[in-house]
Tab-separated table of C-alpha atoms and ligand atoms in Angstrom:
chain	number	residue	atom	x	y	z
Y	1453	UNK	CA	-14.814	15.724	-12.448
Y	1454	UNK	CA	-16.390	14.394	-9.285
Y	1455	UNK	CA	-19.857	15.365	-8.050
Y	1456	UNK	CA	-20.591	14.878	-4.374
Y	1457	UNK	CA	-24.316	14.548	-3.743
Y	1458	UNK	CA	-26.458	14.570	-0.643
Y	1459	UNK	CA	-27.044	10.926	0.255
Y	1460	UNK	CA	-30.779	11.635	0.760
Y	1461	UNK	CA	-31.264	13.345	-2.594
Y	1462	UNK	CA	-34.733	12.942	-4.128
Y	1463	UNK	CA	-35.163	11.080	-7.417
Y	1464	UNK	CA	-36.393	14.271	-9.123
Y	1465	UNK	CA	-33.288	16.226	-8.125
Y	1466	UNK	CA	-31.059	13.340	-9.080
Y	1467	UNK	CA	-32.669	13.158	-12.533
Y	1468	UNK	CA	-32.034	16.869	-13.100
Y	1469	UNK	CA	-28.353	16.320	-12.368
Y	1470	UNK	CA	-28.202	13.381	-14.782
Y	1471	UNK	CA	-29.845	15.519	-17.444
Y	1472	UNK	CA	-27.131	18.154	-16.968
Y	1473	UNK	CA	-24.443	15.445	-17.268
Y	1474	UNK	CA	-26.016	14.239	-20.516
Y	1475	UNK	CA	-26.141	17.788	-21.836
Y	1476	UNK	CA	-22.440	18.124	-21.123
Y	1477	UNK	CA	-21.873	14.995	-23.235
Y	1478	UNK	CA	-20.334	13.062	-20.328
Y	1479	UNK	CA	-20.803	9.620	-18.809
Y	1480	UNK	CA	-20.827	8.854	-15.118
Y	1481	UNK	CA	-20.299	6.081	-12.626
Y	1482	UNK	CA	-21.984	6.211	-9.246
Y	1483	UNK	CA	-20.786	5.007	-5.889
Y	1484	UNK	CA	-22.357	5.300	-2.461
Y	1485	UNK	CA	-20.420	5.919	0.643
Y	1486	UNK	CA	-21.686	6.243	4.235
Y	1487	UNK	CA	-21.916	10.018	4.074
Y	1488	UNK	CA	-22.671	10.891	0.465
Y	1489	UNK	CA	-23.141	9.709	-3.114
Y	1490	UNK	CA	-20.364	10.351	-5.599
Y	1491	UNK	CA	-20.642	10.538	-9.356
Y	1492	UNK	CA	-17.427	10.305	-11.303
Y	1493	UNK	CA	-17.884	12.102	-14.588
Y	1494	UNK	CA	-15.946	10.992	-17.597
Y	1495	UNK	CA	-15.707	13.123	-20.724
Y	1496	UNK	CA	-16.220	16.609	-19.264
Y	1497	UNK	CA	-14.455	19.188	-21.421
Y	1498	UNK	CA	-11.648	21.047	-19.727
Y	1499	UNK	CA	-13.376	24.405	-20.325
Y	1500	UNK	CA	-16.682	23.274	-18.792
Y	1501	UNK	CA	-18.036	25.707	-16.188
Y	1502	UNK	CA	-18.134	23.754	-12.895
Y	1503	UNK	CA	-20.695	26.177	-11.469
Y	1504	UNK	CA	-23.367	24.592	-13.685
Y	1505	UNK	CA	-23.248	21.606	-11.337
Y	1506	UNK	CA	-22.520	23.517	-8.143
Y	1507	UNK	CA	-25.810	25.420	-8.352
Y	1508	UNK	CA	-27.997	22.335	-8.677
Y	1509	UNK	CA	-30.046	21.210	-5.670
Y	1510	UNK	CA	-28.585	18.184	-3.936
Y	1511	UNK	CA	-25.028	18.864	-5.131
Y	1512	UNK	CA	-22.698	19.347	-2.162
Y	1513	UNK	CA	-19.641	19.911	-4.289
Y	1514	UNK	CA	-18.336	19.614	-7.824
Y	1515	UNK	CA	-14.605	19.063	-7.996
Y	1516	UNK	CA	-12.499	19.317	-11.084
Y	1517	UNK	CA	-9.767	16.729	-10.875
Y	1518	UNK	CA	-6.672	17.657	-12.778
Y	1519	UNK	CA	-4.647	14.651	-11.668
Y	1520	UNK	CA	-5.009	11.614	-13.936
Y	1521	UNK	CA	-5.987	9.561	-10.888
Y	1522	UNK	CA	-9.264	10.286	-9.175
Y	1523	UNK	CA	-10.194	7.767	-6.505
Y	1524	UNK	CA	-6.660	7.758	-5.065
Y	1525	UNK	CA	-6.633	11.530	-4.785
Y	1526	UNK	CA	-6.930	13.672	-1.629
Y	1527	UNK	CA	-9.225	15.967	-3.555
Y	1528	UNK	CA	-11.651	13.100	-3.954
Y	1529	UNK	CA	-11.396	11.954	-0.336
Y	1530	UNK	CA	-9.903	14.411	2.108
Y	1531	UNK	CA	-9.995	12.058	5.079
Y	1532	UNK	CA	-7.197	9.605	5.383
Y	1533	UNK	CA	-8.082	5.980	4.683
Y	1534	UNK	CA	-7.838	3.718	7.704
Y	1535	UNK	CA	-7.654	0.006	6.914
Y	1536	UNK	CA	-8.780	-2.215	9.763
Y	1537	UNK	CA	-7.741	-5.834	9.944
Y	1538	UNK	CA	-8.742	-7.486	13.223
Y	1539	UNK	CA	-7.432	-5.062	15.861
Y	1540	UNK	CA	-4.816	-3.450	13.608
Y	1541	UNK	CA	-5.684	-0.012	12.228
Y	1542	UNK	CA	-3.448	0.932	9.309
Y	1543	UNK	CA	-3.323	4.693	8.696
Y	1544	UNK	CA	-4.268	5.633	12.267
Y	1545	UNK	CA	-1.978	7.323	14.841
Y	1546	UNK	CA	-0.115	4.081	15.306
Y	1547	UNK	CA	2.750	3.418	12.912
Y	1548	UNK	CA	2.430	-0.231	11.955
Y	1549	UNK	CA	5.624	-2.243	11.656
Y	1550	UNK	CA	5.898	-5.143	9.219
Y	1551	UNK	CA	8.894	-7.407	9.851
Y	1552	UNK	CA	10.204	-10.785	8.816
Y	1553	UNK	CA	12.556	-12.437	6.380
Y	1554	UNK	CA	12.737	-11.724	2.677
Y	1555	UNK	CA	11.748	-15.348	1.975
Y	1556	UNK	CA	10.156	-17.996	4.127
Y	1557	UNK	CA	12.985	-20.549	4.199
Y	1558	UNK	CA	11.723	-23.145	6.676
Y	1559	UNK	CA	9.045	-23.707	9.289
Y	1560	UNK	CA	11.574	-23.277	12.067
Y	1561	UNK	CA	13.011	-20.031	10.670
Y	1562	UNK	CA	9.662	-18.268	10.306
Y	1563	UNK	CA	8.370	-19.417	13.701
Y	1564	UNK	CA	11.478	-18.213	15.477
Y	1565	UNK	CA	11.458	-14.819	13.723
Y	1566	UNK	CA	7.709	-14.351	14.233
Y	1567	UNK	CA	8.102	-14.762	17.973
Y	1568	UNK	CA	10.995	-12.316	18.147
Y	1569	UNK	CA	9.479	-9.549	16.020
Y	1570	UNK	CA	6.171	-9.840	17.843
Y	1571	UNK	CA	7.917	-9.372	21.192
Y	1572	UNK	CA	9.265	-5.991	20.100
Y	1573	UNK	CA	6.043	-4.595	18.665
Y	1574	UNK	CA	5.703	-5.687	15.019
Y	1575	UNK	CA	2.083	-6.211	13.984
Y	1576	UNK	CA	2.506	-7.848	10.575
Y	1577	UNK	CA	4.739	-10.759	9.590
Y	1578	UNK	CA	6.255	-10.679	6.114
Y	1579	UNK	CA	7.835	-13.488	4.119
Y	1580	UNK	CA	7.864	-14.333	0.437
Y	1581	UNK	CA	6.737	-17.755	-0.764
Y	1582	UNK	CA	6.935	-16.855	-4.458
Y	1583	UNK	CA	10.033	-14.770	-5.128
Y	1584	UNK	CA	10.508	-12.578	-8.203
Y	1585	UNK	CA	14.279	-13.095	-8.486
Y	1586	UNK	CA	16.489	-11.309	-10.960
Y	1587	UNK	CA	18.167	-14.634	-11.795
Y	1588	UNK	CA	16.145	-17.728	-12.728
Y	1589	UNK	CA	18.836	-19.789	-10.954
Y	1590	UNK	CA	18.239	-18.105	-7.575
Y	1591	UNK	CA	15.917	-19.501	-4.876
Y	1592	UNK	CA	12.340	-19.026	-6.069
Y	1593	UNK	CA	10.526	-19.578	-2.742
Y	1594	UNK	CA	8.846	-22.519	-1.006
Y	1595	UNK	CA	5.467	-21.999	-2.689
Y	1596	UNK	CA	2.441	-23.310	-0.782
Y	1597	UNK	CA	4.587	-24.725	2.034
Y	1598	UNK	CA	5.961	-21.233	2.568
Y	1599	UNK	CA	2.451	-19.765	2.717
Y	1600	UNK	CA	1.382	-22.371	5.251
Y	1601	UNK	CA	4.437	-21.837	7.475
Y	1602	UNK	CA	3.934	-18.067	7.350
Y	1603	UNK	CA	0.261	-18.392	8.313
Y	1604	UNK	CA	0.944	-20.778	11.186
Y	1605	UNK	CA	3.797	-18.660	12.570
Y	1606	UNK	CA	1.620	-15.532	12.396
Y	1607	UNK	CA	-1.382	-17.203	14.045
Y	1608	UNK	CA	0.729	-18.563	16.857
Y	1609	UNK	CA	1.955	-15.057	17.624
Y	1610	UNK	CA	-1.189	-13.050	16.887
Y	1611	UNK	CA	0.332	-11.325	13.861
Y	1612	UNK	CA	-1.138	-10.496	10.460
Y	1613	UNK	CA	0.612	-11.598	7.274
Y	1614	UNK	CA	1.747	-10.043	4.028
Y	1615	UNK	CA	3.192	-12.027	1.139
Y	1616	UNK	CA	3.856	-11.349	-2.510
Y	1617	UNK	CA	1.697	-12.463	-5.430
Y	1618	UNK	CA	3.604	-12.483	-8.708
Y	1619	UNK	CA	1.019	-14.047	-11.010
Y	1620	UNK	CA	-2.774	-13.757	-11.053
Y	1621	UNK	CA	-2.981	-17.561	-11.378
Y	1622	UNK	CA	-1.772	-17.712	-7.737
Y	1623	UNK	CA	-4.683	-15.632	-6.449
Y	1624	UNK	CA	-6.912	-18.401	-5.017
Y	1625	UNK	CA	-4.015	-20.153	-3.356
Y	1626	UNK	CA	-2.514	-17.058	-1.725
Y	1627	UNK	CA	-5.919	-15.686	-0.757
Y	1628	UNK	CA	-6.489	-18.804	1.376
Y	1629	UNK	CA	-3.449	-17.993	3.503
Y	1630	UNK	CA	-2.726	-14.277	3.693
Y	1631	UNK	CA	-4.254	-11.153	5.193
Y	1632	UNK	CA	-2.523	-8.742	2.819
Y	1633	UNK	CA	-1.312	-9.222	-0.764
Y	1634	UNK	CA	1.977	-7.625	-1.731
Y	1635	UNK	CA	2.480	-6.441	-5.296
Y	1636	UNK	CA	6.216	-6.123	-5.820
Y	1637	UNK	CA	8.130	-3.388	-7.542
Y	1638	UNK	CA	8.502	-5.500	-10.685
Y	1639	UNK	CA	4.740	-5.925	-10.929
Y	1640	UNK	CA	3.520	-2.402	-10.250
Y	1641	UNK	CA	2.789	-2.070	-13.972
Y	1642	UNK	CA	1.170	-5.504	-14.224
Y	1643	UNK	CA	-2.328	-4.194	-14.901
Y	1644	UNK	CA	-3.970	-7.617	-15.403
Y	1645	UNK	CA	-2.683	-8.624	-11.924
Y	1646	UNK	CA	-3.963	-5.352	-10.443
Y	1647	UNK	CA	-7.369	-5.936	-12.027
Y	1648	UNK	CA	-7.595	-9.353	-10.382
Y	1649	UNK	CA	-6.628	-7.856	-7.003
Y	1650	UNK	CA	-9.165	-5.066	-7.423
Y	1651	UNK	CA	-11.892	-7.661	-7.007
Y	1652	UNK	CA	-10.917	-8.747	-3.513
Y	1653	UNK	CA	-11.513	-6.732	-0.362
Y	1654	UNK	CA	-8.262	-7.974	1.163
Y	1655	UNK	CA	-5.733	-5.140	1.420
Y	1656	UNK	CA	-3.027	-4.789	-1.199
Y	1657	UNK	CA	0.415	-3.395	-0.381
Y	1658	UNK	CA	1.442	-1.854	-3.680
Y	1659	UNK	CA	5.161	-1.294	-3.980
Y	1660	UNK	CA	6.478	1.525	-6.118
Y	1661	UNK	CA	7.976	0.395	-9.392
Y	1662	UNK	CA	11.713	0.995	-9.240
Y	1663	UNK	CA	11.480	3.392	-12.179
Y	1664	UNK	CA	7.982	4.694	-11.596
Y	1665	UNK	CA	7.062	8.299	-10.973
Y	1666	UNK	CA	4.730	8.956	-8.071
Y	1667	UNK	CA	1.887	9.713	-10.486
Y	1668	UNK	CA	2.391	6.397	-12.325
Y	1669	UNK	CA	2.373	4.620	-8.979
Y	1670	UNK	CA	-0.885	6.359	-8.040
Y	1671	UNK	CA	-2.342	5.301	-11.395
Y	1672	UNK	CA	-1.603	1.697	-10.476
Y	1673	UNK	CA	-3.426	2.284	-7.180
Y	1674	UNK	CA	-6.270	3.668	-9.285
Y	1675	UNK	CA	-6.579	0.268	-11.019
Y	1676	UNK	CA	-7.198	-1.345	-7.627
Y	1677	UNK	CA	-9.581	1.362	-6.411
Y	1678	UNK	CA	-11.602	1.632	-9.609
Y	1679	UNK	CA	-12.193	-2.106	-9.589
Y	1680	UNK	CA	-13.654	-1.826	-6.079
Y	1681	UNK	CA	-10.797	-2.548	-3.687
Y	1682	UNK	CA	-10.449	0.471	-1.431
Y	1683	UNK	CA	-7.900	-1.177	0.875
Y	1684	UNK	CA	-4.704	-0.047	-0.768
Y	1685	UNK	CA	-1.368	0.695	0.939
Y	1686	UNK	CA	1.387	2.402	-1.062
Y	1687	UNK	CA	4.943	1.286	-0.309
Y	1688	UNK	CA	8.045	3.325	-1.165
Y	1689	UNK	CA	10.911	0.863	-1.725
Y	1690	UNK	CA	13.531	2.945	-3.464
Y	1691	UNK	CA	13.995	4.033	-7.055
Y	1692	UNK	CA	16.757	3.532	-9.558
Y	1693	UNK	CA	19.078	6.510	-9.946
Y	1694	UNK	CA	22.687	7.000	-11.077
Y	1695	UNK	CA	23.851	6.553	-7.468
Y	1696	UNK	CA	25.308	3.104	-6.798
Y	1697	UNK	CA	26.477	3.271	-3.186
Y	1698	UNK	CA	23.089	1.944	-2.195
Y	1699	UNK	CA	21.087	-0.653	-4.115
Y	1700	UNK	CA	18.334	1.861	-4.904
Y	1701	UNK	CA	17.754	5.447	-3.793
Y	1702	UNK	CA	15.280	5.800	-0.963
Y	1703	UNK	CA	12.911	8.564	-2.049
Y	1704	UNK	CA	12.051	9.713	1.429
Y	1705	UNK	CA	10.166	12.776	0.227
Y	1706	UNK	CA	7.730	10.391	-1.480
Y	1707	UNK	CA	6.207	9.763	1.967
Y	1708	UNK	CA	5.142	13.365	2.257
Y	1709	UNK	CA	4.184	13.679	-1.428
Y	1710	UNK	CA	1.870	10.689	-1.174
Y	1711	UNK	CA	0.290	12.064	1.976
Y	1712	UNK	CA	-0.392	15.355	0.193
Y	1713	UNK	CA	-1.685	13.838	-3.022
Y	1714	UNK	CA	-3.527	10.835	-1.656
Y	1715	UNK	CA	-5.590	9.633	1.289
Y	1716	UNK	CA	-4.044	6.153	1.138
Y	1717	UNK	CA	-1.669	4.967	3.887
Y	1718	UNK	CA	2.001	4.975	2.967
Y	1719	UNK	CA	4.566	2.356	3.933
Y	1720	UNK	CA	8.361	2.721	3.811
Y	1721	UNK	CA	10.713	-0.142	3.049
Y	1722	UNK	CA	14.285	0.941	3.840
Y	1723	UNK	CA	15.513	-2.672	3.417
Y	1724	UNK	CA	14.920	-2.868	-0.332
Y	1725	UNK	CA	15.485	0.874	-0.776
Y	1726	UNK	CA	19.063	0.741	0.510
Y	1727	UNK	CA	20.091	-2.907	0.099
Y	1728	UNK	CA	22.640	-2.774	2.936
Y	1729	UNK	CA	21.968	-3.483	6.587
Y	1730	UNK	CA	24.055	-0.584	7.910
Y	1731	UNK	CA	21.852	1.815	5.954
Y	1732	UNK	CA	18.552	0.187	6.955
Y	1733	UNK	CA	18.632	1.371	10.559
Y	1734	UNK	CA	19.220	5.111	9.932
Y	1735	UNK	CA	16.762	5.142	7.010
Y	1736	UNK	CA	14.110	3.423	9.144
Y	1737	UNK	CA	14.580	6.168	11.730
Y	1738	UNK	CA	14.282	8.780	8.980
Y	1739	UNK	CA	11.093	7.200	7.594
Y	1740	UNK	CA	9.419	7.359	11.007
Y	1741	UNK	CA	10.556	10.960	11.482
Y	1742	UNK	CA	9.108	11.701	8.010
Y	1743	UNK	CA	5.718	10.460	9.247
Y	1744	UNK	CA	5.362	7.133	7.434
Y	1745	UNK	CA	2.212	5.159	8.282
Y	1746	UNK	CA	3.887	1.750	8.111
Y	1747	UNK	CA	7.434	0.502	8.059
Y	1748	UNK	CA	8.627	-2.740	6.469
Y	1749	UNK	CA	11.916	-4.254	7.677
Y	1750	UNK	CA	13.622	-7.478	6.605
Y	1751	UNK	CA	14.897	-9.463	9.585
Y	1752	UNK	CA	16.993	-12.655	9.503
Y	1753	UNK	CA	19.030	-14.309	12.246
Y	1754	UNK	CA	21.613	-15.885	9.971
Y	1755	UNK	CA	21.848	-13.274	7.230
Y	1756	UNK	CA	25.060	-14.601	5.709
Y	1757	UNK	CA	23.233	-17.833	4.870
Y	1758	UNK	CA	19.918	-16.229	3.885
Y	1759	UNK	CA	18.446	-17.576	0.624
Y	1760	UNK	CA	17.588	-14.069	-0.541
Y	1761	UNK	CA	18.488	-10.474	0.386
Y	1762	UNK	CA	20.860	-11.442	3.229
Y	1763	UNK	CA	23.002	-8.264	2.936
Y	1764	UNK	CA	20.045	-6.038	3.742
Y	1765	UNK	CA	18.576	-8.117	6.585
Y	1766	UNK	CA	19.086	-6.946	10.144
Y	1767	UNK	CA	19.198	-9.472	12.996
Y	1768	UNK	CA	16.433	-9.736	15.561
Y	1769	UNK	CA	18.735	-8.125	18.149
Y	1770	UNK	CA	19.298	-5.150	15.860
Y	1771	UNK	CA	15.572	-5.056	15.212
Y	1772	UNK	CA	14.865	-4.831	18.933
Y	1773	UNK	CA	17.380	-2.000	19.309
Y	1774	UNK	CA	15.868	-0.197	16.316
Y	1775	UNK	CA	12.298	-0.567	17.596
Y	1776	UNK	CA	13.245	1.102	20.875
Y	1777	UNK	CA	14.606	4.082	18.976
Y	1778	UNK	CA	11.626	4.208	16.618
Y	1779	UNK	CA	9.168	4.275	19.521
Y	1780	UNK	CA	10.876	7.402	20.836
Y	1781	UNK	CA	10.956	9.108	17.433
Y	1782	UNK	CA	7.272	8.322	16.883
Y	1783	UNK	CA	6.432	9.981	20.174
Y	1784	UNK	CA	8.208	13.187	19.176
Y	1785	UNK	CA	5.971	13.534	16.112
Y	1786	UNK	CA	2.784	12.656	18.013
Y	1787	UNK	CA	2.482	9.082	16.821
Y	1788	UNK	CA	3.188	5.706	18.426
Y	1789	UNK	CA	4.529	2.257	17.644
Y	1790	UNK	CA	3.479	-1.039	19.210
C	607	PEP	C1	10.372	-8.146	-1.282
C	607	PEP	O1	9.609	-7.474	-0.568
C	607	PEP	O2	10.999	-9.136	-0.878
C	607	PEP	C2	10.635	-7.675	-2.668
C	607	PEP	C3	11.008	-8.523	-3.632
C	607	PEP	O3	10.475	-6.359	-2.809
C	607	PEP	P1	10.520	-5.407	-4.112
C	607	PEP	O4	9.384	-5.820	-4.958
C	607	PEP	O5	10.387	-4.039	-3.513
C	607	PEP	O6	11.870	-5.606	-4.756
C	608	MN	MN1	13.583	-9.009	-0.149
C-alpha cells in the first residue's frame, strides 16, 4: 500500500499515521517528492481496511497496490515520467529516435554514422562496446576504445549516447563515457547489475528479457527505482515465440500495456525484434503509430560486412527515408520527431 501525505504535514499528524502503521503490523519507507510525501507500506494484510488511513488528517490518498511492482506503477505515479538530458526530453510529446550501429567497429565508422543519423533527426547515438554475443567466438566489441569513439562521435554531432553494460565491474569505466546505460535482454534478470545501476542517476534503458512477461520486466524496473534511480526507460525488443520467420516476435501491444501499467517512457526496438532489415522499416512505422516514446534503430552503411547484426541493419539512406515517413505518422497521432 502507498500513502500519499501532504508535504506540509505537522509532526503530530505524521506521528499519528506512523502509530496506525505500527498497529497494522507494517513497516514503511518514506520518500519526498516535490508535491507530496509518500510512504510505501510493507506487510499490510490483504484484508486491511484502507479507510483507516484515508480518514487520517494529512493523508491525501491511500492506495492499495495489487501489482507486485509499486514504484513503476501508474497507480503510484499517474503523471508520465519525463527524463531530461541536456535539451532532450524523453517521454514528452517528441518521440526520441536512437540510431547507430549494433557495435562500434572503428572511429571512422561511428563518426560517419553519427553525422548521417543526426542530419535526419536522431537525438541519441547507439553503439555497443561490450557485446553479449551468443557465440564466444564472435566479435566481442572494442571495449574502452569503442566507448571513446562513441563519445567523440556523439559530441561532435551534439548527440547523446547509449551503450550496453554487461557486467557491474564495467560500471566506472562506462559511466565516464555514456549518457545512458543499456541493460540488454540477456541481463534483464541480472539483479546484482540492476542494483549497481540503481545507485546512479544516469538513465537506464532496460530491455525486455526475450522470455520475460511484462510484469517480470516491470519488476526489474522496480529494482532500479527502489534503489533510487528514477530515470528508467523500458525497451521492447521482441520476445521468443514458436514463430521463426522473424528472429523474435515484436510484441507491439507491449507499448500500450506499459503505458497503461506504468509511468515510465517506453522505447521500441524493431531491429532486434525482427532481425531482418525488410521487416525493420514497417515495424518502426507501426511502433510510432502505436505511440512509442522512443525508437531504437540499428544503422550500418556496409551491413554485409558488419561485425554484428548486419542482417537487421538498415543503411543511412534507408534511415533517412524511414525518418521522413515516421515524422508524418507522428504528426497524425499528435506527436513529433526531430
Ligand atoms: C543490442 O542492442 O545490440 C542488443 C544486444 O540488444 P538485445 O539485448 O535486445 O539483444
Ligand atoms: Mn544488435
